[in-house]
Short mmCIF file of C-alpha atoms and ligand atoms in Angstrom, two decimals:
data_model
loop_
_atom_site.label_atom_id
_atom_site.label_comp_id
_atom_site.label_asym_id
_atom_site.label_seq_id
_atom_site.Cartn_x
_atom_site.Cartn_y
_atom_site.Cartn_z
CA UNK A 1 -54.12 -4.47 84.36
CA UNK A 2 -54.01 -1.49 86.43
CA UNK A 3 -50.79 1.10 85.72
CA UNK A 4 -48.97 1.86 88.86
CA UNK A 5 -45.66 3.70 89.40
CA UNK A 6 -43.74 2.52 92.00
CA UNK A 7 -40.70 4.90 92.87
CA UNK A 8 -37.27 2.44 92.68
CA UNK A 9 -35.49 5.10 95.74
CA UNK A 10 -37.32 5.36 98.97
CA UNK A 11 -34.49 8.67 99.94
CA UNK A 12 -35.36 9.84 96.47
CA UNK A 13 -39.41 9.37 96.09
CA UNK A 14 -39.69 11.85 92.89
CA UNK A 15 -36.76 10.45 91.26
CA UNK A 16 -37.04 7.35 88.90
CA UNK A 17 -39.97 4.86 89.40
CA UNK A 18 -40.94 1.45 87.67
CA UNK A 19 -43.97 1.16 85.58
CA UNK A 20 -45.95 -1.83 85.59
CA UNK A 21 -49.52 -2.32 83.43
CA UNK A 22 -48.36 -1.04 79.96
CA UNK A 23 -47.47 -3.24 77.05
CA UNK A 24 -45.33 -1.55 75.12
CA UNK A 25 -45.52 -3.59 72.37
CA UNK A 26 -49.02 -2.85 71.62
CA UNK A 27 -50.83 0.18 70.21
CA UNK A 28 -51.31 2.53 73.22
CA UNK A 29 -54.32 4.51 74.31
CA UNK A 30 -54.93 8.47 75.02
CA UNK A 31 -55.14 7.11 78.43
CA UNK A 32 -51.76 5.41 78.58
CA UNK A 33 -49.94 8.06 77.08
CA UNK A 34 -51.19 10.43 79.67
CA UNK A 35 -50.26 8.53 82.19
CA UNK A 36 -46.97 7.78 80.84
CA UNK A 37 -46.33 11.70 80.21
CA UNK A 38 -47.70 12.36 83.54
CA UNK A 39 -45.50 9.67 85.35
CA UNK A 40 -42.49 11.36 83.21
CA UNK A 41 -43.16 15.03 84.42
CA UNK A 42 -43.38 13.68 87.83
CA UNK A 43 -40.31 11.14 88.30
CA UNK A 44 -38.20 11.97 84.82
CA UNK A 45 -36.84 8.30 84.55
CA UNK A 46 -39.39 5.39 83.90
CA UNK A 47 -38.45 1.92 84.21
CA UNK A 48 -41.13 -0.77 81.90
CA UNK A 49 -39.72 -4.19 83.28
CA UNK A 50 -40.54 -7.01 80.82
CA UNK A 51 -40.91 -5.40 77.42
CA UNK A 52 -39.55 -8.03 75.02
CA UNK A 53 -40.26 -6.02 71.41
CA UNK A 54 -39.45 -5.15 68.01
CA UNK A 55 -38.16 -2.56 65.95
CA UNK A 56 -41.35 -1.93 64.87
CA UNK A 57 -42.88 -1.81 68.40
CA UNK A 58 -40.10 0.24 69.94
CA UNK A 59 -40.71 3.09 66.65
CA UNK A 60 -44.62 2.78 66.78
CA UNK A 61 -44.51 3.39 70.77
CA UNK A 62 -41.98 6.31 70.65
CA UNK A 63 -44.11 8.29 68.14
CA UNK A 64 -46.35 8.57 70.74
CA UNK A 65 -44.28 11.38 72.10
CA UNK A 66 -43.16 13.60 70.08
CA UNK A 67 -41.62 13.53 66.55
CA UNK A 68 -38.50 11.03 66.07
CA UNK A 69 -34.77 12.08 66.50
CA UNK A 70 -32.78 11.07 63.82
CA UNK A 71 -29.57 9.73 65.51
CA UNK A 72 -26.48 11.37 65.62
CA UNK A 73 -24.47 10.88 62.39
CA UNK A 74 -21.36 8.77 62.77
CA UNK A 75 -20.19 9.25 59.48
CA UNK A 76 -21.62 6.05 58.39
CA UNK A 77 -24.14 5.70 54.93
CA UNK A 78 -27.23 3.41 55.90
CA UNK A 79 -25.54 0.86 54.19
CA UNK A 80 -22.93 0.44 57.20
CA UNK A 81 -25.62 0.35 59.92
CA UNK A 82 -26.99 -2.07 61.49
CA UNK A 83 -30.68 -0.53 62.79
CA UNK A 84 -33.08 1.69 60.81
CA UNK A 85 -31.63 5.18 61.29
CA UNK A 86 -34.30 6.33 63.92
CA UNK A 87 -32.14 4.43 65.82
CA UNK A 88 -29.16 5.11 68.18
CA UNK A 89 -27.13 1.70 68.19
CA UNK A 90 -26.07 1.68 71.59
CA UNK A 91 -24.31 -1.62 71.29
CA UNK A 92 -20.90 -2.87 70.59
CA UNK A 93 -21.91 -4.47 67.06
CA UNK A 94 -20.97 -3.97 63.85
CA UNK A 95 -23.77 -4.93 60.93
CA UNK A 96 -22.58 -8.71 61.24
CA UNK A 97 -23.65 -8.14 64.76
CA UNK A 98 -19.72 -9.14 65.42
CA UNK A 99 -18.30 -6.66 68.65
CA UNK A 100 -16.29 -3.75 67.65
CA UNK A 101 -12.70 -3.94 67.65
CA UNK A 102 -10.59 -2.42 70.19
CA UNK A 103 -9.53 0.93 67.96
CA UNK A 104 -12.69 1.07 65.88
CA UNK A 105 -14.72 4.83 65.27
CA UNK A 106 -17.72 3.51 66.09
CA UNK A 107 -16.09 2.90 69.61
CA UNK A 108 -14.59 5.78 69.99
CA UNK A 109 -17.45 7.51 69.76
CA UNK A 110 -19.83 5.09 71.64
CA UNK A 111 -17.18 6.18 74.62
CA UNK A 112 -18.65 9.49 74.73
CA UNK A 113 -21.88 7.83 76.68
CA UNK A 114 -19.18 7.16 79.25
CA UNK A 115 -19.49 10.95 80.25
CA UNK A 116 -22.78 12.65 82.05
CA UNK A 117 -25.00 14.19 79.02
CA UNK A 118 -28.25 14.72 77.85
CA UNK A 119 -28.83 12.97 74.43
CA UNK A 120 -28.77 15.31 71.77
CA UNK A 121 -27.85 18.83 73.26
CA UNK A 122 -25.54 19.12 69.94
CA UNK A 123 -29.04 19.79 68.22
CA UNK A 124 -30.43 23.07 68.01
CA UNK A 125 -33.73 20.65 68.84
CA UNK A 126 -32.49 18.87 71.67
CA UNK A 127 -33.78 15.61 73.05
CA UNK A 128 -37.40 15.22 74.64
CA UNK A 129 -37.26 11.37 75.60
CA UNK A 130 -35.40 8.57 75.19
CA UNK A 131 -36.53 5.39 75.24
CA UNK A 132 -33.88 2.44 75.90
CA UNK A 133 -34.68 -1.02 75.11
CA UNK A 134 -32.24 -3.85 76.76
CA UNK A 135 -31.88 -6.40 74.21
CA UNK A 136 -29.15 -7.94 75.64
CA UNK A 137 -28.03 -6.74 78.53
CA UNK A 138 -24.69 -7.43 81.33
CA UNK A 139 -25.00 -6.77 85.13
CA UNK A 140 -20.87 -7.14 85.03
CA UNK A 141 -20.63 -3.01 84.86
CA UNK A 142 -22.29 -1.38 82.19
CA UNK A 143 -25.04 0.29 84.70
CA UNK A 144 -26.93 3.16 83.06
CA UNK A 145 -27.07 6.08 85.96
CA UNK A 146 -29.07 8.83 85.61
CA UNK A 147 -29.20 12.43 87.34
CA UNK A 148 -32.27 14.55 88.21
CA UNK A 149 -31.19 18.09 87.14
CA UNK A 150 -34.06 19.51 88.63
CA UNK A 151 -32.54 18.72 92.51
CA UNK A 152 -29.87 19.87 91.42
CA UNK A 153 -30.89 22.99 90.67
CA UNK A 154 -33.03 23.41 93.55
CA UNK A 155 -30.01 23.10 95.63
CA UNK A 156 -27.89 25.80 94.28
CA UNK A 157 -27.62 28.84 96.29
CA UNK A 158 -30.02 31.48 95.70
CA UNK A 159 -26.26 33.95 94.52
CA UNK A 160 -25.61 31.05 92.00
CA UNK A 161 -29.34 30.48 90.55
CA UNK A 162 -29.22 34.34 90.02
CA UNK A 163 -25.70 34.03 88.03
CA UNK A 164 -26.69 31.21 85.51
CA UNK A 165 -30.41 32.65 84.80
CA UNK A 166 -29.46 33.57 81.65
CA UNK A 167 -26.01 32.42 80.60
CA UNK A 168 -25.94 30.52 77.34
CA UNK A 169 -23.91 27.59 76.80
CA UNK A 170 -22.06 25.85 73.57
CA UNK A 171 -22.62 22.74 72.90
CA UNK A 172 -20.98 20.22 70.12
CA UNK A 173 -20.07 16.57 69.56
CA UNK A 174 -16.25 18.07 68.67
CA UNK A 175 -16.31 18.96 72.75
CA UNK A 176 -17.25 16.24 74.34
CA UNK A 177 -15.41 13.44 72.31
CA UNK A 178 -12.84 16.18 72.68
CA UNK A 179 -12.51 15.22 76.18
CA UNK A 180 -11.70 11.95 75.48
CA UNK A 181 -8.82 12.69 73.58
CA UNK A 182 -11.05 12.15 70.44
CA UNK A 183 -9.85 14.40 68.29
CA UNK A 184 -9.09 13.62 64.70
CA UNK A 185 -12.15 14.86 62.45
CA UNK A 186 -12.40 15.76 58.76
CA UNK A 187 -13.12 19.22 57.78
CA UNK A 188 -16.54 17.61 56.77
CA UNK A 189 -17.21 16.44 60.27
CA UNK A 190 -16.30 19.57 62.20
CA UNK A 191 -18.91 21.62 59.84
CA UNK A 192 -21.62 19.04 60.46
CA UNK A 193 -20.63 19.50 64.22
CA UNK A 194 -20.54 23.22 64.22
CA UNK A 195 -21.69 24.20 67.94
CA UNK A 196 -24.92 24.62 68.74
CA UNK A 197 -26.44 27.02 71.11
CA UNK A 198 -28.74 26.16 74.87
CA UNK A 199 -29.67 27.83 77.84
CA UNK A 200 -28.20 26.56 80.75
CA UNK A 201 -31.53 27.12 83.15
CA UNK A 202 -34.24 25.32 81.41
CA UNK A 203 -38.20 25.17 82.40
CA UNK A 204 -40.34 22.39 81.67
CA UNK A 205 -42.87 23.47 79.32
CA UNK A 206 -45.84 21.34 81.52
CA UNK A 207 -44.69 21.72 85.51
CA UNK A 208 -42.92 24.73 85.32
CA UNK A 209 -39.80 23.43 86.85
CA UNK A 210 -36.39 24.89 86.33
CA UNK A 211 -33.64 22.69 85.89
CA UNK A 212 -29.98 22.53 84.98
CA UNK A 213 -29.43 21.71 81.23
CA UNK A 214 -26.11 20.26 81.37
CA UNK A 215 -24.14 18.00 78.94
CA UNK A 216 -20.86 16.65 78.10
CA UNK A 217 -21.27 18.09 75.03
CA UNK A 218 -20.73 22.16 76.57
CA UNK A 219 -17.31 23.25 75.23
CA UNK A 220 -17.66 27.09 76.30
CA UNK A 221 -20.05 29.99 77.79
CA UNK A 222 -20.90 32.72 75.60
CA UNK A 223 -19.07 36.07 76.99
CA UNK A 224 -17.04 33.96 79.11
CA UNK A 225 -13.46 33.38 78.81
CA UNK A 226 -13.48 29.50 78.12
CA UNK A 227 -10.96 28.19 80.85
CA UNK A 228 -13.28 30.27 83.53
CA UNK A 229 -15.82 28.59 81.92
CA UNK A 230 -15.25 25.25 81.33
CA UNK A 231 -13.61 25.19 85.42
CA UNK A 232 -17.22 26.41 86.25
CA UNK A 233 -18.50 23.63 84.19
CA UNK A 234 -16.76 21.10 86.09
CA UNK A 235 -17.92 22.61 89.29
CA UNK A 236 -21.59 22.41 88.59
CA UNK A 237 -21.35 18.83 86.71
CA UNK A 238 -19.62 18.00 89.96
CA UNK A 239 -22.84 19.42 92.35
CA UNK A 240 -25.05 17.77 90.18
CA UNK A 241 -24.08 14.41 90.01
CA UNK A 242 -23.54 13.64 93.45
CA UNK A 243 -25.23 10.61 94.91
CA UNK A 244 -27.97 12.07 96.34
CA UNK A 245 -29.16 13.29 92.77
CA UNK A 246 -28.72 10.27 90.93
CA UNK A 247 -30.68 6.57 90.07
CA UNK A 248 -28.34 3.68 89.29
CA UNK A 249 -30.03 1.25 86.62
CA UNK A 250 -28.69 -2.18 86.98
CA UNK A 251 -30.40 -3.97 83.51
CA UNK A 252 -32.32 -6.90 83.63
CA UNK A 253 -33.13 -8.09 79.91
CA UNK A 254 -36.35 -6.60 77.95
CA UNK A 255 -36.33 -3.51 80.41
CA UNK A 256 -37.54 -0.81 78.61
CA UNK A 257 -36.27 2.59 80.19
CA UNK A 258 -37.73 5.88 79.21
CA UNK A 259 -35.83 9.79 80.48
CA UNK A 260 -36.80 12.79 80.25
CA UNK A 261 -33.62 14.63 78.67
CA UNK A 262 -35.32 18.15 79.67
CA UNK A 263 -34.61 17.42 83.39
CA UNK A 264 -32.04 14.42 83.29
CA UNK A 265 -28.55 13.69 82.49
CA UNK A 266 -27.38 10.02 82.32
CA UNK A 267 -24.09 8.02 81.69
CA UNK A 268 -23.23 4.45 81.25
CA UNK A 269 -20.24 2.46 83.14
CA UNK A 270 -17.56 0.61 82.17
CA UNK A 271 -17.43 -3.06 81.27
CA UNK A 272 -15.33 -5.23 79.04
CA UNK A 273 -17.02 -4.64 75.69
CA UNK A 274 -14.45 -6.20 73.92
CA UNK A 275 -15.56 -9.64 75.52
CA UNK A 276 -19.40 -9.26 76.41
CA UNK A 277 -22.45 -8.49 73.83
CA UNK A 278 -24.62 -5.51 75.15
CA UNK A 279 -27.25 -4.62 72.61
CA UNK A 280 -29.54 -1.40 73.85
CA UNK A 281 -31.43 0.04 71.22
CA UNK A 282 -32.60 3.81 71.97
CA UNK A 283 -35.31 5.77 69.85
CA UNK A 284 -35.23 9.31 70.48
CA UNK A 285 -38.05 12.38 70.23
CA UNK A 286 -37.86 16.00 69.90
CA UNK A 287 -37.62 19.04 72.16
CA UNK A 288 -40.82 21.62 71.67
CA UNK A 289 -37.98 23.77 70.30
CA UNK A 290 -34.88 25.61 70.29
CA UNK A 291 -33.77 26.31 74.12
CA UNK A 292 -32.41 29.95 73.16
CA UNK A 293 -33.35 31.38 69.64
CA UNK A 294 -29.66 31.33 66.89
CA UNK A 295 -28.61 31.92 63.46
CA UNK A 296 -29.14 28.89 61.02
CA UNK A 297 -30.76 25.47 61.59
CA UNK A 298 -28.82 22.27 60.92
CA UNK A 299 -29.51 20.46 58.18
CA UNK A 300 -29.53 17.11 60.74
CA UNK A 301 -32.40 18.90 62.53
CA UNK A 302 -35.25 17.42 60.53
CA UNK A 303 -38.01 14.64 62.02
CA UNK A 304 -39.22 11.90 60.81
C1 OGA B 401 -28.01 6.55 75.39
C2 OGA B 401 -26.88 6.33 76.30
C3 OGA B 401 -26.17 4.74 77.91
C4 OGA B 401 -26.05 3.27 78.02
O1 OGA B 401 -28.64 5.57 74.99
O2 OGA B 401 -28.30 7.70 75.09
O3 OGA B 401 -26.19 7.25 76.65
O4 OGA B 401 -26.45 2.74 79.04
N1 OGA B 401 -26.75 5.07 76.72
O5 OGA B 401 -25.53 2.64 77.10
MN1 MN B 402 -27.14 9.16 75.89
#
């Protein structure tokens, strides 16, 4: 079968588009890859309808692209978790695949996809793709929307584009659960979650194209008095998601949906996860590198 892209927003034609032709669940080759990578550069969100795989499949296809992400850690040993720790669990299942309780850490933290971020920007190695497999999936809210940072940054005023150049953001798991009013972390946790440093104008290594890297996870700008910062924040997170920058994803089961974190942000929606099973399963690669070079490398940091 041929591969064809198919953009999914006639007003946005270089924003998200559905790929049909690849099986995902089977070993891919040079060519598909290349067009895969090339259909990422050019639309940043890929939707594979009908991909109905494995662990196994979903790990063996994302090595394709780049080295594996370990996932963030939650605090749990390997003995607590329910999926082989390549593996972000984004589900509301415990390891008896039984839905969280109402006041449970896990939760808590799984909130934080709630906010607009880009997966792993609390890594001195940030995200290069994710890849989101919809095991079981709920059309009553829990929509995955995604932003294309590189609009957005095309539309900021030449005075503003000049400003952020080269400003340098912090970014940590401590800020953005922080916003949530998620707050209580051992000493342990807040070394293991020491900020991290990122540029805040980011080019893509193969087209060239700046765009804003922006993330729930930014709790300050270096040299700049945090309030002033964090206000400024808000005012850019605010231009950049706005409507005309941003694919909703409305899941139908065994989609298989693949960003680019390099030029996207993404959130999901609300719905009544204490009632309804949603089980997405997300593998993760690496950025070529650090955004901005800094002292010490985390010990989390390593590939598989
Ligand atoms: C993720 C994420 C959103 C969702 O997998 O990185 O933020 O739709 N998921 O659950
Ligand atoms: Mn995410």
């Amino acid at each position: 079968m041929p591969i064809e892209t198919r953009p999914l927003q006639p007003l946005q034609p270089h924003f998200a588009a559905e790929m049909t032709g690849i099986d995902a669940t089977r070993p891919l080759t040079p060519a598909d890859v290349a067009a895969i990578e090339a259909g990422m550069d050019k639309y940043a969100v890929l939707v594979l309808p009908g991909q109905d795989m494995t662990d196994e499949q979903q790990l063996d296809f994302t090595r394709n692209f780049g080295p594996l992400q370990v996932a963030a850690n939650t605090g749990m040993t390997a003995a607590d978790m329910r999926l082989h720790d390549a593996f972000a669990d984004v589900s509301n299942l415990d390891k008896e695949n039984r839905k969280l309780e109402r006041d449970d850490r896990r939760r808590m933290a799984a909130l934080g996809n709630r906010l607009w971020h880009s997966d792993a920007t609390f890594r001195v190695v940030p995200a290069r793709y994710s890849l989101l497999s919809g095991r079981i999936v709920t059309r009553d809210g829990g929509n995955t929307e995604f932003a294309d940072m590189r609009a957005a940054y095309d539309a900021l005023d030449e005075a503003t584009k000049a400003e952020i150049e080269d400003l340098v953001c912090e970014h940590s798991l401590i800020y953005s659960r922080g916003q949530l009013g998620f707050t209580n972390f051992t000493d342990e946790e807040r070394h293991r979650m020491k900020p991290v440093l990122h540029r805040l104008v980011r080019t893509h290594p193969v087209t060239g194209r700046k765009s804003l890297l922006m993330s729930a996870h930014i709790g300050a700008i270096v040299g700049w008095p945090r309030p002033e910062a964090m206000a400024f924040i808000r005012d850019l997170m605010e231009h950049a998601t706005q409507p005309e920058f941003v694919y909703v994803h409305r899941w139908t089961k065994h989609d298989f949906v693949i960003w680019d974190n390099r030029t996207t942000m993404h959130r999901v929606r609300r719905f009544d996860d204490l009632n309804i099973v949603r089980d997405l399963r997300r593998t993760t690669t690496m950025s070529e590198g650090p955004t901005v070079a800094q002292q010490g490398t985390q010990h989390e940091d390593q590939a598989r």
